[in-house]
Short mmCIF file of C-alpha atoms and ligand atoms in Angstrom, two decimals:
data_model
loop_
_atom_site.label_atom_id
_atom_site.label_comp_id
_atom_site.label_asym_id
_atom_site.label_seq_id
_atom_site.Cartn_x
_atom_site.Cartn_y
_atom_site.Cartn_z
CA UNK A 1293 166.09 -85.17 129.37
CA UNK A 1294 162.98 -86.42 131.59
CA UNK A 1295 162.62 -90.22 132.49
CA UNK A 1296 160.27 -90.94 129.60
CA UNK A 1297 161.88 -89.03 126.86
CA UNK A 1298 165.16 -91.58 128.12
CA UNK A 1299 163.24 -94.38 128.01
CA UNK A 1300 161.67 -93.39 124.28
CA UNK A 1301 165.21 -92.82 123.14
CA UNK A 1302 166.95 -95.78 124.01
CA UNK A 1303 163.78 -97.75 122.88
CA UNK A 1304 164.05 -95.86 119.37
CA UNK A 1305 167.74 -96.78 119.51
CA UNK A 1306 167.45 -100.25 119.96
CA UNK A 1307 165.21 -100.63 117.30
CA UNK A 1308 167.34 -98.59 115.02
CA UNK A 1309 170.19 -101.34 116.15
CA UNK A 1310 167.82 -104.15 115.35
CA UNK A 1311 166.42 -103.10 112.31
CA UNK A 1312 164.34 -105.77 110.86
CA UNK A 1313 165.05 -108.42 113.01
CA UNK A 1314 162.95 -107.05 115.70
CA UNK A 1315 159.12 -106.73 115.40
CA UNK A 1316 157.05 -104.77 118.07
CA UNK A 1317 153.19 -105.50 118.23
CA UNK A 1318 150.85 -103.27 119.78
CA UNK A 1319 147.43 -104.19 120.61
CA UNK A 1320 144.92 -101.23 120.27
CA UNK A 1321 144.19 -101.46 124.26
CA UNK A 1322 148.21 -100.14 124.70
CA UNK A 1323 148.39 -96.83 125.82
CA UNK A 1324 150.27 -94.30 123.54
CA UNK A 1325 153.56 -94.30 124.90
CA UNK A 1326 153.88 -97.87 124.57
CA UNK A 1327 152.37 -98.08 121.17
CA UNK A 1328 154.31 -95.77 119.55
CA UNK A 1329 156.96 -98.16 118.96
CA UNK A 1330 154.77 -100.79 117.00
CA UNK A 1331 155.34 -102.22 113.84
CA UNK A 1332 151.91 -103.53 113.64
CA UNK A 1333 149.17 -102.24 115.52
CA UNK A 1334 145.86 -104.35 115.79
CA UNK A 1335 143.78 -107.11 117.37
CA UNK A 1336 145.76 -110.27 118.74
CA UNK A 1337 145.21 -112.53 116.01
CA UNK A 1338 146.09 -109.91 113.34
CA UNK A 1339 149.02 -109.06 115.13
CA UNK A 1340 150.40 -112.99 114.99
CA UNK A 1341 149.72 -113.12 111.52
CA UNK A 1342 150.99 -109.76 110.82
CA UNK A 1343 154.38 -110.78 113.00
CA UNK A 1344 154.47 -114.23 111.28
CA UNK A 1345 154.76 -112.93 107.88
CA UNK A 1346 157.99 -110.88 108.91
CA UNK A 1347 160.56 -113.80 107.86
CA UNK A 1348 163.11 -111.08 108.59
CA UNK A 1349 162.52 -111.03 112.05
CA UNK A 1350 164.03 -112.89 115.00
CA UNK A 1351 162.52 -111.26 117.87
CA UNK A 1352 158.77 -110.42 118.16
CA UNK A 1353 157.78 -108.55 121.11
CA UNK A 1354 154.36 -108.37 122.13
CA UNK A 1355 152.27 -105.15 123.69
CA UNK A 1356 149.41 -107.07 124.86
CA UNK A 1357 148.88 -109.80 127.38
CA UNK A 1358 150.07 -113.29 127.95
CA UNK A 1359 147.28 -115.18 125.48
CA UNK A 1360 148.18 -112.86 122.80
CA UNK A 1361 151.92 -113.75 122.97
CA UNK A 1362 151.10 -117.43 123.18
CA UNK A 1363 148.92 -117.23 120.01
CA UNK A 1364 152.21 -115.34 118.58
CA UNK A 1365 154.32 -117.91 119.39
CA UNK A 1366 152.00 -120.65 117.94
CA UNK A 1367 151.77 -118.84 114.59
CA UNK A 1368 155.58 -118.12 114.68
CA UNK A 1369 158.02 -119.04 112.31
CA UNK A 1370 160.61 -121.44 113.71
CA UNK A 1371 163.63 -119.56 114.49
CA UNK A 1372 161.38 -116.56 115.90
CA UNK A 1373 161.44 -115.66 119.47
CA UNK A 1374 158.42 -114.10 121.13
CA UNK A 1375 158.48 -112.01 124.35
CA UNK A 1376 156.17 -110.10 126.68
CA UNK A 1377 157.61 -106.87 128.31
CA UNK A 1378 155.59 -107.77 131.60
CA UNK A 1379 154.87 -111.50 132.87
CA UNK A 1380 152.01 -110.71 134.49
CA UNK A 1381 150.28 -109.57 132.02
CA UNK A 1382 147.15 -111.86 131.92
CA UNK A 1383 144.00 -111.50 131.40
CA UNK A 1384 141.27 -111.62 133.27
CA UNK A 1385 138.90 -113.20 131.00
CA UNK A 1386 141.45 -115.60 129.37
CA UNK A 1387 141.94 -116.94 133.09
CA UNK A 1388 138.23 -117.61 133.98
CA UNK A 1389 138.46 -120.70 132.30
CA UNK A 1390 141.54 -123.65 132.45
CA UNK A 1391 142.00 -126.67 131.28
CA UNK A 1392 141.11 -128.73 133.86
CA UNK A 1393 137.65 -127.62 134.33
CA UNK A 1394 136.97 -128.07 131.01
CA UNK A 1395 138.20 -131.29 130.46
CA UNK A 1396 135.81 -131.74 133.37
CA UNK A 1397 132.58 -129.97 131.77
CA UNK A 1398 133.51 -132.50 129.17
CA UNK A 1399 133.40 -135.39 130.91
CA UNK A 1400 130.42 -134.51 133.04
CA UNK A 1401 128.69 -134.00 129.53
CA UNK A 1402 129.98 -137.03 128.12
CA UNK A 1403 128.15 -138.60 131.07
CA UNK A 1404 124.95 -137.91 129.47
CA UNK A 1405 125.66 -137.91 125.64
CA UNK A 1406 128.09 -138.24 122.80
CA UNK A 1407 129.39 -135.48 123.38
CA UNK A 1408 132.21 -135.73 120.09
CA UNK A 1409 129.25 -136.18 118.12
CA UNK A 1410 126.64 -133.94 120.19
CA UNK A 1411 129.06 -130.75 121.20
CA UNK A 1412 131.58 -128.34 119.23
CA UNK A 1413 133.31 -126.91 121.73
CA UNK A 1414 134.53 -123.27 120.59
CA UNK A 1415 136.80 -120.96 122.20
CA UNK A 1416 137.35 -117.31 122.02
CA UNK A 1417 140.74 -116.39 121.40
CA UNK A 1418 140.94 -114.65 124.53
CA UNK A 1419 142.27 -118.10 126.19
CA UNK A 1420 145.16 -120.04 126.83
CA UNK A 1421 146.58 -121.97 124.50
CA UNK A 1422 145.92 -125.15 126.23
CA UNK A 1423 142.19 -124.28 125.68
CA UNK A 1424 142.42 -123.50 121.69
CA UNK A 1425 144.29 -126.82 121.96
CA UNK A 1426 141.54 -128.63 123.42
CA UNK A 1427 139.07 -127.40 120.44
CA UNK A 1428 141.91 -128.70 118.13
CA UNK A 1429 141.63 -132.01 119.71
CA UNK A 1430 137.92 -132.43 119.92
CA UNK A 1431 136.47 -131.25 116.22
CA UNK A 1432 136.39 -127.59 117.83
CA UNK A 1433 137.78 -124.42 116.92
CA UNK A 1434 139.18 -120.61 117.59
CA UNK A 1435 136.87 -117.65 117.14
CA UNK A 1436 137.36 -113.96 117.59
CA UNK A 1437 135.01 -110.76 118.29
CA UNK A 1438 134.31 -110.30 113.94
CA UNK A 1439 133.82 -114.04 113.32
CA UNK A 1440 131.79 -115.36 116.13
CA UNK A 1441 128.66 -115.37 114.28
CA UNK A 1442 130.58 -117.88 111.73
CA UNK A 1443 132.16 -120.06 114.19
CA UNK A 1444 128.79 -120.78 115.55
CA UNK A 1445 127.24 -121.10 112.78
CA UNK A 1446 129.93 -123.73 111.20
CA UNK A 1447 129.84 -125.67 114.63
CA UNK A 1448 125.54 -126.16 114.60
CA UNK A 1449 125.85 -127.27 110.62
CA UNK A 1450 128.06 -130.09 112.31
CA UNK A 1451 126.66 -130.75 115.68
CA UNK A 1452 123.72 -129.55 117.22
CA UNK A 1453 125.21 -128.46 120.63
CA UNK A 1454 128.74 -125.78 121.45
CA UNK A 1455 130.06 -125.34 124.23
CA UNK A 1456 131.31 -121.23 124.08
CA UNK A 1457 134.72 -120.66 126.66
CA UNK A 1458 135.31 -118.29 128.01
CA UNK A 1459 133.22 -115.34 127.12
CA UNK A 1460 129.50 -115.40 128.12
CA UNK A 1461 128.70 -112.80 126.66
CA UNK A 1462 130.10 -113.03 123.55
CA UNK A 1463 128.64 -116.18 122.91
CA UNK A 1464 125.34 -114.97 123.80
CA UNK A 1465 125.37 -111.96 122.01
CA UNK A 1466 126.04 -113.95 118.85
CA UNK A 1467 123.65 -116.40 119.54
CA UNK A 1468 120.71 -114.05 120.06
CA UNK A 1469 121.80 -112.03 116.93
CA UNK A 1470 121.48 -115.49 115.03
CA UNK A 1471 117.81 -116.28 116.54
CA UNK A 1472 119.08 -119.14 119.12
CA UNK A 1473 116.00 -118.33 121.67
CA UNK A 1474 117.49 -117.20 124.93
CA UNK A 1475 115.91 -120.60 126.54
CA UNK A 1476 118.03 -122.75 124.12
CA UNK A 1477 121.53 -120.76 125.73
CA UNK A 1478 122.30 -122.11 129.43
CA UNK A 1479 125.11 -120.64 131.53
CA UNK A 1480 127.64 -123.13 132.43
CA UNK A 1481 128.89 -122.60 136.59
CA UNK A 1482 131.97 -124.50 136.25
CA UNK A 1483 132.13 -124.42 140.05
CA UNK A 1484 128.71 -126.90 139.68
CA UNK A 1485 128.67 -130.02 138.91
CA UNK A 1486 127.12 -130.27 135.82
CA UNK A 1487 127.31 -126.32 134.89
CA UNK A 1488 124.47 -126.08 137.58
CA UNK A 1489 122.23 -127.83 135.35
CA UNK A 1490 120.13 -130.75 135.56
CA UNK A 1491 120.67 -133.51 133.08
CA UNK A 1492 116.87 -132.69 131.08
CA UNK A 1493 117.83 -129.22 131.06
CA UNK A 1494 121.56 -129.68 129.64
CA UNK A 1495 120.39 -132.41 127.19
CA UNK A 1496 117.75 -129.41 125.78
CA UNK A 1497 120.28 -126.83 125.64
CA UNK A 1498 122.03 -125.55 122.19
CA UNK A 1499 124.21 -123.32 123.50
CA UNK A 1500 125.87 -123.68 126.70
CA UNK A 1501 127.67 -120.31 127.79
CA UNK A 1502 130.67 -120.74 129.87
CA UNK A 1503 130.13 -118.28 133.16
CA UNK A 1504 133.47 -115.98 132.06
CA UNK A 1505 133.07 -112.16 131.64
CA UNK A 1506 135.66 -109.55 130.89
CA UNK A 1507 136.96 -107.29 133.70
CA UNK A 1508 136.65 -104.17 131.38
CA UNK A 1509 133.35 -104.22 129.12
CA UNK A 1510 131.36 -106.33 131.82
CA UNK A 1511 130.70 -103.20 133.20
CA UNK A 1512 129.07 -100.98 131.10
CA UNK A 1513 125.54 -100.38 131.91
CA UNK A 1514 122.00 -99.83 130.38
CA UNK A 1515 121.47 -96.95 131.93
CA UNK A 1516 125.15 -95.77 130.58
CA UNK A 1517 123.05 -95.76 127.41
CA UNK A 1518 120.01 -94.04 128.76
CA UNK A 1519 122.07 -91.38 130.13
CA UNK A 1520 124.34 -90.34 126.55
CA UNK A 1521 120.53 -90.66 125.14
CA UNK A 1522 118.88 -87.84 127.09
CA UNK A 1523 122.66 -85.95 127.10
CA UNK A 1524 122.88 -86.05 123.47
CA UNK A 1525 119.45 -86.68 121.20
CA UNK A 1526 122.02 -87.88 118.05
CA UNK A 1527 124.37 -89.69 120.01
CA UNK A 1528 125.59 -93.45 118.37
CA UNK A 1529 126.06 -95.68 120.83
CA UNK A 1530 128.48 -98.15 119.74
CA UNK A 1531 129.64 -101.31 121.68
CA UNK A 1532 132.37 -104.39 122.24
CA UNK A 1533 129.76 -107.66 121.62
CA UNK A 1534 131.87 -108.58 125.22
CA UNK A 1535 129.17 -106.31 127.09
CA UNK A 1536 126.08 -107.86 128.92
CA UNK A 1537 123.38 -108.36 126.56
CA UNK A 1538 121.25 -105.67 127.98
CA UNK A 1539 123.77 -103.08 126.81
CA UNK A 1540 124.12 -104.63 123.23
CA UNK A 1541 120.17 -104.42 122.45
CA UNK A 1542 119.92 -100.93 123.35
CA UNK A 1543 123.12 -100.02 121.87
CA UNK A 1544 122.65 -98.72 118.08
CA UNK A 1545 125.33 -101.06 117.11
CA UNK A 1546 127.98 -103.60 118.47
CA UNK A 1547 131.37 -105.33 116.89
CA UNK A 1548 134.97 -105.89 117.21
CA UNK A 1549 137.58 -103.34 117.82
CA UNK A 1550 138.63 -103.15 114.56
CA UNK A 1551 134.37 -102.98 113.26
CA UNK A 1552 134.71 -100.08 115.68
CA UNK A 1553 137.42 -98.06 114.55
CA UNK A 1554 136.30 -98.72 110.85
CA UNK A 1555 132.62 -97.40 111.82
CA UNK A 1556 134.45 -93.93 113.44
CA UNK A 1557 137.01 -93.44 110.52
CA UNK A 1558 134.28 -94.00 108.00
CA UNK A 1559 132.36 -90.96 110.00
CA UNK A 1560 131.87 -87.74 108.57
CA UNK A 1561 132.83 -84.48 110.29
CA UNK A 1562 130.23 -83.73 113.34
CA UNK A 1563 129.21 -87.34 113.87
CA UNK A 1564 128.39 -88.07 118.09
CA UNK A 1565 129.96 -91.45 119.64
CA UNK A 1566 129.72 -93.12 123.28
CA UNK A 1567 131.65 -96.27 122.61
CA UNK A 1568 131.81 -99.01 125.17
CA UNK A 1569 135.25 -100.57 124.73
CA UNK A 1570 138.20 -100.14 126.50
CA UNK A 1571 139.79 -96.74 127.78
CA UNK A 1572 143.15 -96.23 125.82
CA UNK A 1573 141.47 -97.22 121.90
CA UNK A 1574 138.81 -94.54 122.82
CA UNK A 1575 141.20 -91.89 123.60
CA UNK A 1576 143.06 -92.82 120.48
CA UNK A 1577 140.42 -92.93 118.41
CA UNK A 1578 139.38 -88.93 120.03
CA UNK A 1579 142.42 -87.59 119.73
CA UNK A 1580 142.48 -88.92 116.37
CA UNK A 1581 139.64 -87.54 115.19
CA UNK A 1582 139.07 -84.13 116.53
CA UNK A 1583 136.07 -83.42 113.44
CA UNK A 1584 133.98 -86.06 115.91
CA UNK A 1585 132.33 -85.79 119.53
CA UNK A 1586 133.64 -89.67 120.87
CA UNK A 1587 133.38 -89.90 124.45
CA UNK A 1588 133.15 -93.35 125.98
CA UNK A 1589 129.67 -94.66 127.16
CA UNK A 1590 131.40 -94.94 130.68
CA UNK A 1591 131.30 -91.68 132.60
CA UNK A 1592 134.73 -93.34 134.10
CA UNK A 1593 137.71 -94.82 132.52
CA UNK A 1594 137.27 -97.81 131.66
CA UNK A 1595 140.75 -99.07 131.64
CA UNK A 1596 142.00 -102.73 131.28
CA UNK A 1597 144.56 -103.02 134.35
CA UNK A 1598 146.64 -105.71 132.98
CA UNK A 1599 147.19 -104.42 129.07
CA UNK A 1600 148.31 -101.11 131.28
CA UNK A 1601 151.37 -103.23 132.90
CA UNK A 1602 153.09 -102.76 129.45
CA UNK A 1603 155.25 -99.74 130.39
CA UNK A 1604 157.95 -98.11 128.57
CA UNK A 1605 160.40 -99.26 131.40
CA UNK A 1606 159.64 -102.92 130.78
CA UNK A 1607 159.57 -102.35 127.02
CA UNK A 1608 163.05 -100.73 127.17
CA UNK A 1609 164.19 -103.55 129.09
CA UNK A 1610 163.50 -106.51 126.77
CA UNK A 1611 164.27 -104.55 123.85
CA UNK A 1612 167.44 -103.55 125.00
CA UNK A 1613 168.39 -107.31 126.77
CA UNK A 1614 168.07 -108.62 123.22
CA UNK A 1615 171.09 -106.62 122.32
CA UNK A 1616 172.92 -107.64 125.16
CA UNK A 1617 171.77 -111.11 124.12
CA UNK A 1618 169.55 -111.65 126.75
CA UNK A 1619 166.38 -112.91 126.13
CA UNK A 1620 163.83 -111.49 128.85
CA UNK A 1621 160.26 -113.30 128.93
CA UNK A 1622 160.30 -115.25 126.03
CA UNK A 1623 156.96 -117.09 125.73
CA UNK A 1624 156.83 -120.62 124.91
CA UNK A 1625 154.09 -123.24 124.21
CA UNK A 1626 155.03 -126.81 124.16
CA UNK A 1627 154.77 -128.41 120.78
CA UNK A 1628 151.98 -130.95 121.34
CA UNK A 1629 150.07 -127.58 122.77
CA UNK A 1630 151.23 -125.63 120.12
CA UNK A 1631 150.38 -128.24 117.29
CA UNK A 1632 146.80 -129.11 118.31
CA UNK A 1633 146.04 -125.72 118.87
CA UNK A 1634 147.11 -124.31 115.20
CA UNK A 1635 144.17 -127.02 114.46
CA UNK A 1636 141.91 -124.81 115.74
CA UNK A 1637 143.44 -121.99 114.53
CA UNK A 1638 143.19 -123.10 111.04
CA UNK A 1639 139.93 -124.23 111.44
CA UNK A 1640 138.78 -120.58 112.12
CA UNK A 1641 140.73 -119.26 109.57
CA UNK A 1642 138.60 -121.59 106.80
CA UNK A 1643 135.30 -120.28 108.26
CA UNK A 1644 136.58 -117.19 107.58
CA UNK A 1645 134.74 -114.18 108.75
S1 SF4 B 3028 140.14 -105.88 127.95
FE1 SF4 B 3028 139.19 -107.72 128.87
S2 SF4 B 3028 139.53 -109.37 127.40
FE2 SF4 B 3028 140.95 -107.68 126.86
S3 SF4 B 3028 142.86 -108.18 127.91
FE3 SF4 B 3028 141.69 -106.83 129.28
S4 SF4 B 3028 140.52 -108.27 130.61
FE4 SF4 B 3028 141.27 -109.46 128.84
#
């Protein structure tokens, strides 16, 4: 038997072994090998929730990276373990911005107005859990890729400024798509003092757009678009709302990963897609449906490095540690953390969508 049909066997035997008391997530970034073995396949938050409501289960391991598991282990039920095949894991965007600078855009604004009654500060899920707990402690709240639009939206009926972490571009996607002009939307530096800004421009600005990008859809390009367009005269061009602006406007539409896979399973036979998202879900969603042309709007792949250090080796190994009663990588997040942070949480949860 070859190396990987070893691996996929004991994998399929521990789980077998385990029955319901283990739960495996896969995000939709995993590559197939890996995400095979999921329970639950979907975007982080769905996958906590999804994990959550499995009272059966004891052990929840996570195919994603390190925020994802630490939102898990927020929403988890007591008793429930989470774990992340590989540590390093991260994610590139979730690590642009920390707590400490922050806490120190905070202050710095708080230096020049009320800032608890002036500011919502918002973050994208795609953060640490010491940042969703900072929203929780300051009036803020959680948002994702589908509910963006509403987050903002909730925040400016309560004060007339957000501060958006850590996605730029999300944040000013949304905000254009709402009609915030693009003068009212300043990118915060949080290497400046101040964001970079002076104090007349900050005090004039609406939406201030933390200077974090993702590693992946960051770099699909305009002319990406320009070049499917003369390819392929009936081409869709569908995108992640984490692309630059530029690539959003000319793209014929933009949304989550789940708005994307609904808009190609809701496609009849024949339909053309370039879709700007990440590598593995655009494979998927090909091989899936062999009735439609779907190529990604990148001539390369477009892969997300650290999603991709979920293996089958390191899956096989926490899997089969928790049989030998070994638990390998468990993610924790202090209570205090955890507590504020399911504030936040919640608080998204009654915008709603
Ligand atoms: S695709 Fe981007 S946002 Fe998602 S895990 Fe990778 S770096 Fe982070």
């Amino acid at each position: 038997m070859s190396d990987t049909r070893t691996l996929e066997s004991r994998i399929w035997d521990v789980k077998a072994t385990l029955g319901d008391r283990l739960v495996i997530l896969g995000h939709h970034y995993q590559r197939d090998e890996v995400i095979q073995f999921a329970d639950f396949r979907g975007d982080s938050l769905k996958l906590a929730r999804d994990a959550s409501r499995c009272t059966e289960a004891e052990y929840i391991v996570f195919c994603g990276v390190h925020f994802m598991a630490e939102t898990a282990a927020i929403l988890a039920q007591p008793g429930q373990t989470v774990l992340l095949p590989a540590l390093e894991a991260g994610c590139f965007l979730a690590d642009m911005a920390n707590r400490q600078d922050v806490e120190r855009a905070w202050r710095e604004l708080g230096e020049i107005m009320d800032v608890e009654h002036e500011i919502m500060p918002i973050t994208y899920v795609n953060s640490t859990a010491e940042l969703k707990a900072f929203c929780g402690d300051h009036g803020g709240l959680v948002c994702t890729s589908s509910n963006a639009q509403a987050a903002l939206t909730w925040a400016l009926a309560r004060r007339p400024r957000v501060l958006f972490f850590p996605d730029q571009h999300l944040a000013r996607n949304t905000g254009k798509r709402m009609g915030i002009p693009l003068d009212d939307m300043q990118l915060w530096d949080f290497t400046e003092p101040l964001g970079g800004l002076d104090s007349d421009t900050a005090r004039q600005t609406r939406l201030f757009l933390w200077n974090g990008w993702c590693n992946v859809h960051w770099r699909f390009t305009p002319q990406m678009v320009t070049a499917w367009r003369e390819r392929m005269s009936d081409i869709r061009v569908i995108v992640h709302p984490e692309c630059p602006m530029e690539v959003v406007d000319l793209a014929d539409e933009a949304g989550s990963t789940s708005y994307i896979i609904q808009r190609i399973e809701e496609s009849p036979p024949g339909a053309h897609w370039a879709i700007g998202t990440e590598f593995n879900l655009v494979n998927r969603l090909k091989s899936e449906h062999p009735d439609q042309f779907i190529e990604s709007l990148s001539p390369g792949p477009s892969s997300c490095r650290t999603m991709n250090m979920i293996t089958l080796g390191n899956l096989a190994a926490v899997v089969e540690g928790l049989v030998a009663g070994q638990l390998i990588h468990p993610i924790t997040v202090p209570e205090d953390i955890a507590h504020s942070a399911r504030i936040a949480l919640e608080r998204m949860l009654e915008v709603g969508r």
